[in-house]
Amino acid sequence: MSDPVQTTFEDRADDIASVEMLKKAKEDCIETCFDRYDTQKNHCKFGVEGTCCKICYMGPCRIHAKAPRGVCGADVDTIAARNFLREVTGGTASHSDHGRHVAHLLQEIAHGKETGYEIKDTEAVIEDAKLYGIETEGRDVKDILRELADIFIGDFTSQNETIRTIDLAPQKTRNTWAAHGILPQGVDKMCVEAMHRTHMGVDHDYKNLLMHAFRQSLSNGWGGSRIATMASDILFGTPRALRTEVNLGVLREDTVNIIVHGHEPTLSDMIAVAVKHQDIIDYAKTAGAEGVTVGGICCTANEILMRHGAPIVGNFLQQELALATGAVEMMIVDVQCIMPSLPTVAEHYHTKIVSTVPMAKTFGAQHFEFDEAHALDSAKTLVKQAIDGFKNRDKTAVNIPGKKETVIAGFSVREIKYMLGGTFRASFRPLNDAIIQNRIKGVVGIVGCNNPKFKTDWYTNTLVKELLRENVLVVETGCCAIASGKDGKLTPETALEYAGPGLREVCETVGMPPVLHMGSCVDNTRILQACTEIVKEGGLGDSIAGLPAVGVCPELMSEKAVSISCYCVASGIDVFIGHPFHITGSKNVYKFLTEDVKEMFNASMHFVDNPVEAAKGIIAVLDTKREKLGINKKYERKLLDQKDRREVA
Ligand code: SF4
Ligand code: MSK
């Protein structure tokens, strides 16, 4: 596939605020990723197709008709599969290392170490402990937490035992993994083994390599990432529905503006707490500001949105554009999805870029060693530095686009259960019934990143409209959730205008939006958890693979998305991806991932670059799964009487 041609600012992004800032960036002589994409596009064919190998120093080797094997004799299938497995490893390692960090903090708290953090959700400790068979009756929460945190850490380090968190999946789904030999051991071992297998001269069987990709991805989706979500909910609170705003217009001219960006919520959560303290508000006022606005970019944004209702400034491709407003005093970055160009962009203004994680420094950024043991003090120190920078803001360089939208977010699985069944009958029963009755055709998770190869957010926004019309309940995470927020699709009022009659009836009755924001990209595991709840609730088969559920990754960017796609497919969820992985040079690898895996998992990968075509393919998958369940009858719309409404609610 050749790279798409984008000629105008309007071709670059689906939202007006980004278009406006792209124009300002140009005027301010700022180079953005869109400019760099233009200089990089028409990418190397061997890289795109996964047919270049530089694993050893006899190479690099490039495979083509006249050179079908590398120096060592590796063919295109081995090379493409090895490259693919290394991408999955990058994704698994990143998401899981994030999980390890939060789990480790939990372990320290449980063992009585002074950390500056407290457990916010003790109910979640008990709920999660029960999932692992930990005795909870009459025990002190810290004791229970100690046992739980040790299990979490054990899932990173286990050598010969299957990870414990895998037991949270339905039995039949686990049986499938056992039958195909892909029950994973500890995350660390799975990643190390992947690097070993892909070293020169080790695993040369493309199928064997790809099966390890699935196995390792399970240690992420049903291990490291799942643990990240559980541990974060315990530590920072399980999200509840809340209302906030999204897009560049959340920045304010009259306040100090701080942007938190990245993925790990440990510092950003504390920043969100610190700015509410009176001493900080007073300090900001002395500096001539009305207060401090903390907004987020990428998944740190989603983390503090879900728990504090903090506004979202934008998604991945807006990180440079946010600085171009000229109104940002400080951008505090942690890990993942942070462009190394940020300090260069910031140089045009008074903005400080501050890195906070020792393993993630950026040349040109100020590094601030965040002291977790005195987290609030650390957060306040940084916030005060940002306030001190307010006086340096050049008002003539400021241009904040007026565009922002209201969003309702905070849909953890617990919250969805409450929405569906109320406090006393919290359950997925109403959703299962709505699916069985064909009021709702199925559930589609739209997740993942932005990529300047696409018009930003366009795929997501087009697809959401297509799916809502077909009565599909949409759940979202990561930058796609932010895209829908910017497009006004995260409020019941606007999204329901697009919903088909069945979906609309259900959402109106239970008071739920038809597009649910479930969190950051690590929180894709909430979607797996929701699928597990649906299976447990009954009436829709006994494995995730039987459910009318599909995953979509519209603008594939990160290696994390590759790992996520693998664990979804292995879990039995078909995944539609906006453009192919770097595997197209090998017909066998491509066929294995898009066709052969279906026999094992009842799901596969689909690469579709057009969202309208993707919607058609998704509906076909949902219909096939409904057919197999024997529930693919046409839904006859009838007006609900009181009795029907009680049944739905
Ligand atoms: Fe070339 Fe084989 Fe070395 Fe890869 S491992 S660079 S194909 S010689
Ligand atoms: S931030 S991984 S661009 S979703 Fe999670 Fe967005 Fe993708 Fe980063």
XYZ file of C-alpha atoms and ligand atoms in Angstrom:
665
model
C 0.000 0.000 0.000
C 1.477 3.373 -0.943
C 1.438 6.169 1.614
C -1.627 8.404 1.394
C -1.165 11.890 -0.019
C -2.073 14.773 2.281
C -1.819 18.218 0.798
C -3.780 20.610 2.992
C -4.022 21.236 6.728
C -7.601 19.976 6.538
C -6.284 16.666 5.131
C -4.227 16.199 8.284
C -6.847 16.183 10.987
C -10.561 15.663 11.447
C -10.936 18.276 14.191
C -10.894 22.003 13.584
C -8.768 22.795 16.639
C -5.881 20.699 15.280
C -6.213 22.255 11.830
C -6.080 25.711 13.410
C -2.956 24.815 15.377
C -1.267 23.254 12.365
C -1.643 26.611 10.643
C -0.246 28.445 13.670
C 2.654 26.006 13.916
C 3.483 26.795 10.314
C 3.341 30.537 11.000
C 5.551 30.086 14.075
C 8.081 28.061 11.996
C 7.528 24.937 14.064
C 8.206 21.582 12.503
C 5.645 18.955 13.518
C 5.379 15.208 12.976
C 3.218 15.957 9.947
C 6.117 17.818 8.288
C 8.535 15.059 9.225
C 6.101 12.486 7.865
C 6.280 14.275 4.521
C 10.046 13.957 4.476
C 9.911 10.302 5.549
C 7.012 9.021 3.462
C 7.302 6.501 0.681
C 8.983 4.412 3.299
C 11.496 1.704 2.523
C 9.656 -1.239 0.967
C 11.702 -3.784 2.930
C 10.818 -2.155 6.219
C 7.149 -1.849 5.340
C 6.941 -5.484 4.268
C 9.026 -6.852 7.132
C 11.608 -8.357 4.789
C 14.731 -6.663 6.116
C 16.740 -8.471 8.790
C 19.500 -6.848 10.831
C 19.564 -9.352 13.620
C 23.202 -10.272 13.021
C 26.314 -8.673 11.578
C 26.473 -10.867 8.501
C 23.590 -8.627 7.405
C 21.602 -6.472 7.134
C 19.888 -8.745 4.614
C 17.043 -7.702 2.361
C 14.872 -10.348 0.760
C 13.702 -9.991 -2.833
C 13.266 -12.145 -5.932
C 16.967 -12.250 -6.704
C 18.013 -12.755 -3.086
C 15.377 -15.033 -1.518
C 17.502 -15.871 1.547
C 19.686 -13.956 3.973
C 23.372 -14.808 4.391
C 22.510 -17.375 7.089
C 19.823 -18.954 4.911
C 16.792 -17.415 6.619
C 13.856 -17.084 4.235
C 11.227 -14.383 4.095
C 8.835 -16.238 6.408
C 11.434 -16.601 9.156
C 12.495 -12.982 8.827
C 8.985 -11.496 8.775
C 7.889 -13.696 11.702
C 10.980 -12.791 13.747
C 10.446 -9.084 13.115
C 6.805 -9.428 14.058
C 7.595 -11.261 17.299
C 10.074 -8.537 18.240
C 7.351 -5.914 17.719
C 4.985 -7.865 19.965
C 7.774 -8.069 22.538
C 8.191 -4.286 22.486
C 4.475 -3.865 23.089
C 4.235 -6.489 25.812
C 7.291 -5.128 27.599
C 6.044 -1.528 27.568
C 2.545 -2.146 28.798
C 3.623 -4.749 31.296
C 6.506 -2.719 32.691
C 3.967 0.008 33.371
C 1.923 -2.643 35.227
C 4.970 -3.795 37.170
C 5.644 -0.259 38.372
C 2.153 0.199 39.793
C 2.080 -3.347 41.235
C 5.432 -2.728 42.879
C 4.133 0.437 44.491
C 1.166 -1.551 45.764
C 3.514 -4.153 47.186
C 5.509 -1.486 49.013
C 2.348 -0.015 50.527
C 1.169 -3.484 51.556
C 4.509 -4.153 53.223
C 4.245 -0.904 55.190
C 6.888 1.101 53.342
C 6.386 4.849 53.301
C 5.402 5.744 49.758
C 3.317 8.901 49.886
C 0.339 6.932 48.521
C -2.676 5.326 50.137
C -5.105 2.709 48.956
C -8.121 4.496 47.482
C -10.339 1.502 46.762
C -10.398 -1.152 49.462
C -13.503 -2.706 47.857
C -11.367 -3.414 44.789
C -8.757 -5.140 46.978
C -11.420 -7.548 48.271
C -13.020 -8.070 44.837
C -9.671 -8.808 43.180
C -8.440 -11.003 46.047
C -11.525 -13.194 45.662
C -10.763 -13.627 41.970
C -7.452 -15.221 42.964
C -8.999 -17.353 45.700
C -7.383 -15.335 48.512
C -9.158 -15.667 51.862
C -10.745 -12.311 52.724
C -13.112 -13.028 55.626
C -12.118 -11.256 58.833
C -8.706 -10.243 57.515
C -7.060 -6.869 57.576
C -7.079 -5.211 54.123
C -3.311 -4.691 54.213
C -2.799 -8.437 54.809
C -5.004 -9.258 51.863
C -3.256 -6.660 49.742
C 0.151 -8.115 50.610
C -0.913 -11.508 49.292
C -2.497 -9.973 46.204
C 0.485 -7.749 45.382
C 2.842 -10.715 45.754
C 0.737 -12.639 43.225
C 0.845 -9.649 40.865
C 4.642 -9.453 41.048
C 4.861 -13.240 40.733
C 3.163 -12.970 37.344
C 6.173 -11.037 36.103
C 8.774 -13.370 37.521
C 7.274 -16.864 37.348
C 9.564 -19.298 35.562
C 7.789 -22.594 35.022
C 4.299 -21.874 36.323
C 1.518 -20.420 34.209
C 0.705 -16.904 35.397
C -2.097 -16.710 37.966
C -3.955 -13.826 36.308
C -4.737 -16.023 33.304
C -7.287 -17.773 35.549
C -9.455 -14.675 35.299
C -10.378 -15.719 31.740
C -13.344 -18.053 31.118
C -12.473 -21.750 31.461
C -13.242 -22.583 27.827
C -11.019 -19.753 26.600
C -8.200 -21.092 28.796
C -8.803 -24.594 27.442
C -8.171 -23.259 23.937
C -4.840 -21.789 25.025
C -3.887 -25.009 26.808
C -4.782 -27.074 23.740
C -2.464 -24.956 21.594
C 0.344 -24.804 24.124
C 0.234 -21.049 24.643
C -0.548 -20.683 28.342
C 2.047 -18.073 29.288
C 4.584 -18.047 32.074
C 5.878 -14.837 33.679
C 5.959 -11.685 31.554
C 9.714 -11.312 31.989
C 10.367 -14.856 30.859
C 8.030 -14.527 27.867
C 9.865 -11.402 26.686
C 13.339 -12.813 27.281
C 12.370 -16.017 25.502
C 11.113 -13.999 22.532
C 14.447 -12.205 22.239
C 16.251 -15.532 22.497
C 14.049 -17.205 19.887
C 14.645 -14.345 17.465
C 18.405 -14.259 17.941
C 20.376 -15.405 14.922
C 20.204 -19.145 14.479
C 17.469 -20.120 16.950
C 13.777 -20.428 15.982
C 13.296 -20.553 12.212
C 9.789 -21.958 11.959
C 7.472 -19.036 11.268
C 4.503 -20.784 12.833
C 6.446 -21.572 15.999
C 7.585 -17.939 16.192
C 4.067 -16.596 15.676
C 2.586 -18.942 18.276
C 5.052 -17.513 20.775
C 3.855 -14.043 19.771
C 0.346 -15.064 20.819
C 1.580 -16.755 23.986
C 3.648 -13.767 24.983
C 0.822 -11.339 24.211
C -1.384 -13.297 26.607
C 1.148 -12.594 29.356
C 0.404 -8.945 28.574
C -3.384 -8.875 28.120
C -4.137 -11.443 30.805
C -1.060 -10.544 32.864
C 0.929 -7.313 32.890
C -1.729 -5.004 31.447
C -4.553 -6.572 33.406
C -2.481 -6.160 36.553
C -1.768 -2.523 35.624
C -5.476 -1.779 35.516
C -6.312 -3.666 38.707
C -3.410 -2.155 40.643
C -4.223 1.370 39.411
C -7.868 0.993 40.402
C -6.848 -0.115 43.888
C -4.325 2.662 44.251
C -6.071 5.590 42.562
C -9.713 4.489 42.680
C -11.947 2.529 40.326
C -13.436 4.994 37.832
C -17.057 6.131 38.082
C -18.966 8.009 35.398
C -18.060 11.676 35.327
C -18.257 14.669 33.056
C -15.402 16.768 31.722
C -14.159 18.416 28.524
C -11.770 17.590 25.726
C -9.664 19.291 23.040
C -7.151 22.111 22.895
C -9.811 24.591 23.992
C -9.581 23.300 27.581
C -6.376 25.317 27.972
C -7.091 28.730 29.487
C -5.626 32.152 28.975
C -6.203 33.163 32.580
C -4.679 30.135 34.328
C -1.315 28.485 34.514
C -1.547 25.503 32.143
C 0.195 22.228 32.928
C -0.020 19.252 30.603
C 0.728 15.753 31.828
C 1.628 13.331 29.071
C 2.525 9.671 28.794
C 1.037 6.643 30.500
C 1.868 6.058 34.142
C -0.499 7.768 36.536
C 1.701 7.827 39.665
C 2.953 11.415 39.368
C 0.119 12.863 37.282
C -2.457 11.642 39.795
C -0.583 13.548 42.496
C -0.338 16.669 40.280
C -4.122 16.548 39.879
C -4.412 16.398 43.680
C -1.799 19.111 44.330
C -3.446 21.815 42.202
C -6.572 21.624 44.335
C -4.630 22.548 47.485
C -5.271 26.073 48.731
C -1.571 26.924 49.062
C -1.096 26.172 45.354
C -4.163 28.150 44.326
C -2.884 31.085 46.424
C 0.575 30.769 44.887
C -0.951 30.889 41.379
C -2.992 33.963 42.294
C 0.120 35.743 43.534
C 1.626 35.045 40.112
C -1.324 36.799 38.479
C -3.195 33.670 37.342
C -6.716 32.590 38.223
C -5.505 29.129 39.195
C -3.894 26.108 37.588
C -5.382 24.010 34.795
C -4.054 20.467 34.564
C -4.915 18.724 31.328
C -3.596 15.573 29.737
C -2.326 14.232 26.469
C -2.431 10.551 25.474
C -3.127 7.956 28.122
C -1.910 9.855 31.168
C -4.796 12.110 30.128
C -7.167 9.175 30.184
C -5.907 8.060 33.605
C -6.502 11.413 35.306
C -9.706 11.981 33.382
C -11.111 8.654 34.586
C -10.322 9.355 38.230
C -10.267 13.140 38.644
C -12.384 14.402 35.767
C -9.346 16.376 34.575
C -9.822 17.767 31.060
C -8.107 16.193 28.061
C -6.028 18.502 25.916
C -5.670 16.034 23.078
C -4.479 12.729 21.725
C -1.130 11.552 20.412
C -0.809 13.789 17.338
C -1.810 16.871 19.304
C 1.184 16.854 21.662
C 3.178 19.297 19.541
C 0.074 21.272 18.609
C -0.744 21.823 22.287
C 2.629 23.535 22.747
C 1.959 25.641 19.649
C -0.883 27.372 21.524
C 1.886 29.276 23.330
C -0.168 28.912 26.506
C 1.500 25.946 28.182
C 3.805 26.639 31.109
C 4.936 23.080 31.615
C 4.537 19.676 29.993
C 5.361 16.867 32.416
C 6.135 13.617 30.659
C 6.535 10.085 31.965
C 6.751 7.086 29.604
C 5.582 6.028 26.120
C 4.281 8.007 23.134
C 6.318 11.086 24.004
C 7.837 12.657 20.893
C 11.523 13.517 21.275
C 10.779 16.692 19.319
C 8.939 18.297 22.258
C 11.878 20.317 23.675
C 12.564 21.738 20.201
C 8.950 22.848 19.835
C 8.952 24.220 23.385
C 11.980 26.400 22.599
C 9.692 28.635 20.525
C 7.760 29.567 23.650
C 8.289 29.807 27.393
C 7.228 26.156 27.905
C 9.309 23.789 30.026
C 9.376 20.093 29.178
C 10.052 18.036 32.289
C 10.851 14.339 32.224
C 10.186 12.459 35.453
C 11.150 8.824 34.957
C 14.864 7.942 35.117
C 14.618 5.486 32.231
C 12.802 7.975 29.993
C 14.816 11.133 29.466
C 14.669 13.410 26.437
C 17.565 15.514 25.257
C 16.705 19.154 25.894
C 14.137 18.407 28.589
C 14.665 19.251 32.241
C 14.781 16.077 34.322
C 13.014 16.082 37.652
C 13.583 13.078 39.895
C 10.127 12.325 41.219
C 10.266 11.176 44.840
C 7.453 8.676 45.295
C 8.026 8.554 49.048
C 7.130 12.254 49.197
C 4.871 12.295 46.172
C 2.704 15.271 47.088
C 5.724 17.429 47.924
C 7.346 16.463 44.641
C 4.157 17.287 42.752
C 3.865 20.663 44.483
C 7.482 21.541 43.687
C 6.831 20.954 39.992
C 3.532 22.817 39.995
C 5.189 25.813 41.657
C 7.903 25.800 38.985
C 5.173 25.899 36.355
C 3.481 28.789 38.137
C 6.797 30.648 38.237
C 6.909 30.345 34.444
C 3.537 32.067 33.987
C 5.151 35.520 34.017
C 7.252 34.501 30.997
C 4.230 33.783 28.818
C 4.242 35.995 25.725
C 0.591 36.969 25.367
C 1.115 37.944 21.744
C 2.207 34.377 20.941
C -0.884 32.808 22.517
C -3.675 31.382 20.410
C -5.905 28.802 22.065
C -8.490 27.331 19.692
C -11.991 27.882 21.051
C -12.929 24.282 20.380
C -13.779 21.828 23.170
C -16.467 19.213 23.747
C -18.169 17.752 26.779
C -17.446 14.100 27.493
C -18.910 11.556 29.860
C -16.249 9.003 30.761
C -15.247 6.734 33.636
C -16.739 3.441 32.457
C -14.927 0.807 34.439
C -16.567 -2.612 34.391
C -17.931 -1.956 37.854
C -19.513 1.296 36.639
C -21.045 -0.371 33.571
C -22.600 -2.958 35.855
C -24.096 -0.194 38.007
C -25.377 1.627 34.939
C -27.018 -1.520 33.645
C -28.470 -2.924 36.815
C -28.417 -0.216 39.468
C -26.640 -0.324 42.807
C -28.590 -3.291 44.139
C -28.758 -5.408 40.994
C -25.483 -4.453 39.341
C -24.986 -6.953 36.513
C -24.494 -7.448 32.803
C -27.893 -9.210 32.481
C -29.639 -6.302 30.724
C -26.819 -6.084 28.179
C -26.813 -9.831 27.527
C -30.598 -9.755 27.072
C -30.372 -6.798 24.703
C -27.799 -8.694 22.621
C -29.863 -11.882 22.640
C -32.971 -9.925 21.546
C -30.915 -8.229 18.803
C -31.644 -4.778 20.168
C -27.862 -4.580 20.317
C -26.058 -6.427 17.515
C -22.792 -6.724 19.389
C -19.991 -4.900 21.118
C -17.047 -3.344 19.284
C -13.933 -2.034 21.011
C -12.211 0.777 19.104
C -8.771 1.286 20.588
C -5.324 2.629 19.919
C -3.329 5.424 18.492
C -3.053 8.159 15.865
C -0.681 7.995 12.940
C 0.123 10.882 10.563
C -0.258 8.433 7.687
C -3.984 9.007 8.211
C -6.145 12.083 8.543
C -6.113 12.177 12.348
C -9.213 10.608 13.944
C -11.091 10.329 10.634
C -11.181 6.515 10.607
C -12.451 6.360 14.188
C -15.057 9.060 13.710
C -16.410 7.547 10.491
C -16.478 4.044 11.899
C -18.268 5.060 15.100
C -21.138 6.575 13.108
C -21.425 3.489 10.892
C -21.489 1.128 13.866
C -23.939 3.113 15.981
C -26.403 3.088 13.094
C -26.121 -0.701 13.024
C -27.030 -0.928 16.734
C -23.509 -1.756 17.851
C -22.461 -0.724 21.352
C -19.024 0.899 21.062
C -16.430 0.775 23.830
C -13.216 2.736 23.526
C -9.852 3.372 25.126
C -6.685 5.328 24.424
C -6.406 7.932 21.707
C -9.514 6.635 19.909
C -11.613 7.475 22.962
C -10.138 10.976 22.871
C -11.003 11.176 19.151
C -14.631 10.342 19.868
C -14.656 12.862 22.689
C -13.454 15.574 20.318
C -16.105 14.485 17.825
C -18.842 14.939 20.427
C -19.641 11.232 20.595
C -19.033 10.738 24.312
C -22.244 12.284 25.528
C -25.534 10.377 25.425
C -27.304 13.334 23.813
C -25.124 13.640 20.715
C -24.168 10.011 20.211
C -27.747 8.785 20.494
C -28.673 10.868 17.462
C -26.630 8.383 15.451
C -27.769 5.195 17.204
C -30.069 2.673 15.557
C -33.467 2.123 17.210
C -32.556 -0.941 19.305
C -29.359 0.511 20.719
C -31.077 3.811 21.346
C -33.895 2.161 23.299
C -31.489 0.294 25.560
C -29.205 3.279 26.165
C -32.085 5.629 26.871
C -33.683 3.149 29.245
C -30.571 2.562 31.330
C -29.227 6.107 30.878
C -26.000 4.998 29.225
C -24.167 6.550 26.261
C -23.771 4.264 23.230
C -20.008 4.980 23.168
C -18.294 4.145 26.445
C -14.878 5.553 27.359
C -13.185 2.752 29.323
C -9.792 4.335 29.938
C -6.200 4.320 28.773
C -4.637 1.887 26.308
C -3.490 -0.391 29.123
C -7.177 -0.541 30.116
C -8.029 -2.574 27.045
C -8.062 -5.296 29.618
C -11.262 -3.742 30.966
C -12.768 -4.810 27.632
C -11.524 -8.372 28.196
C -12.945 -8.185 31.708
C -16.312 -6.998 30.333
C -16.317 -9.886 27.828
C -15.643 -12.293 30.698
C -18.560 -10.814 32.660
C -20.836 -11.244 29.629
C -19.818 -14.909 29.328
C -20.348 -15.447 33.072
C -23.758 -13.810 32.944
C -24.931 -16.547 30.567
C -26.957 -16.950 27.406
C -24.157 -16.066 24.980
C -22.025 -19.201 24.968
C -19.246 -20.185 27.284
C -16.184 -18.568 25.761
C -15.121 -15.116 24.621
C -14.633 -16.541 21.120
C -18.375 -17.120 20.819
C -19.391 -13.552 21.659
C -20.509 -11.058 19.015
C -17.562 -8.829 19.852
C -14.871 -7.281 17.631
C -11.801 -5.112 18.237
C -10.586 -2.303 15.973
C -7.260 -0.506 15.808
C -7.884 2.263 13.261
C -4.553 4.111 13.131
C -1.979 1.526 14.129
C 1.126 3.293 15.439
C 2.728 1.621 18.427
C 4.184 -1.836 19.090
C 1.726 -1.977 21.979
C -1.059 -2.107 19.402
C 0.576 -5.159 17.836
C 0.688 -6.965 21.177
C -2.916 -5.930 21.932
C -4.086 -7.234 18.550
C -2.430 -10.572 19.307
C -3.972 -11.020 22.749
C -7.413 -10.040 21.444
C -7.255 -12.541 18.582
C -5.927 -15.271 20.894
C -8.850 -14.470 23.210
C -11.256 -15.104 20.320
C -11.942 -11.505 19.281
C -11.534 -10.627 15.587
C -9.435 -7.484 15.156
C -9.739 -4.976 12.298
C -6.630 -2.888 11.724
C -6.411 0.248 9.565
C -3.246 -0.792 7.785
C -1.195 -3.992 7.681
C 1.539 -4.915 10.086
C 5.044 -5.111 8.637
C 4.426 -8.658 7.403
C 3.142 -8.297 3.861
C 6.414 -9.536 2.338
C 5.637 -13.014 3.607
C 2.499 -14.599 2.159
C 2.688 -17.351 4.753
C 2.926 -15.037 7.763
C 0.128 -12.876 6.382
C -2.066 -15.909 5.765
C -1.306 -17.344 9.193
C -2.460 -14.186 10.970
C -5.455 -13.427 8.759
C -6.737 -16.952 8.048
C -5.022 -19.927 9.690
C -5.434 -18.697 13.270
C -9.202 -18.764 12.814
C -9.166 -22.552 13.228
C -7.496 -22.218 16.612
C -9.054 -19.103 18.095
C -12.267 -18.569 16.081
C -10.882 -15.113 15.315
C -8.240 -13.517 13.119
C -6.734 -10.228 12.001
C -8.290 -8.175 9.187
C -6.496 -5.285 7.513
C -8.966 -2.771 6.095
C -7.955 0.788 5.262
C -11.456 2.129 4.672
C -13.711 2.573 7.725
C -16.940 2.078 5.782
C -15.622 -1.210 4.409
C -14.362 -2.098 7.886
C -17.872 -1.517 9.276
C -19.290 -3.940 6.701
C -16.677 -6.558 7.617
C -17.312 -6.062 11.331
C -21.070 -6.467 10.913
C -20.444 -9.662 8.935
C -18.308 -11.047 11.799
C -20.945 -10.092 14.370
C -23.683 -11.721 12.272
C -21.662 -14.918 11.899
C -21.100 -15.129 15.645
C -24.778 -14.393 16.301
C -25.723 -17.082 13.785
C -23.606 -19.644 15.632
C -25.251 -18.654 18.901
C -28.681 -19.039 17.268
C -29.682 -15.468 18.076
C -29.479 -13.810 14.685
C -33.187 -13.102 14.449
C -34.380 -9.765 13.187
C -35.350 -7.434 15.980
C -38.888 -6.158 15.569
C -39.107 -2.755 17.092
C -42.034 -2.247 19.464
C -42.664 0.537 21.874
C -41.675 -0.484 25.356
C -44.401 -0.616 27.965
C -43.664 -0.308 31.700
C -43.142 -4.065 32.043
C -40.603 -4.163 29.179
C -38.749 -1.215 30.612
C -38.487 -2.931 33.976
C -37.065 -6.000 32.228
C -34.457 -3.985 30.367
C -33.547 -1.971 33.429
Fe 21.019 -11.818 7.486
Fe 20.502 -14.140 8.753
Fe 21.964 -12.240 9.952
Fe 19.347 -11.841 9.518
S 20.232 -13.370 10.860
S 20.995 -10.364 9.194
S 19.042 -12.898 7.580
S 22.486 -13.365 8.108
S -1.390 6.934 24.144
S -0.162 3.893 22.694
S -0.796 6.722 20.955
S -3.426 4.952 22.296
Fe -1.852 5.223 25.007
Fe -2.445 6.867 22.309
Fe -1.515 4.683 21.284
Fe 0.030 6.087 22.774
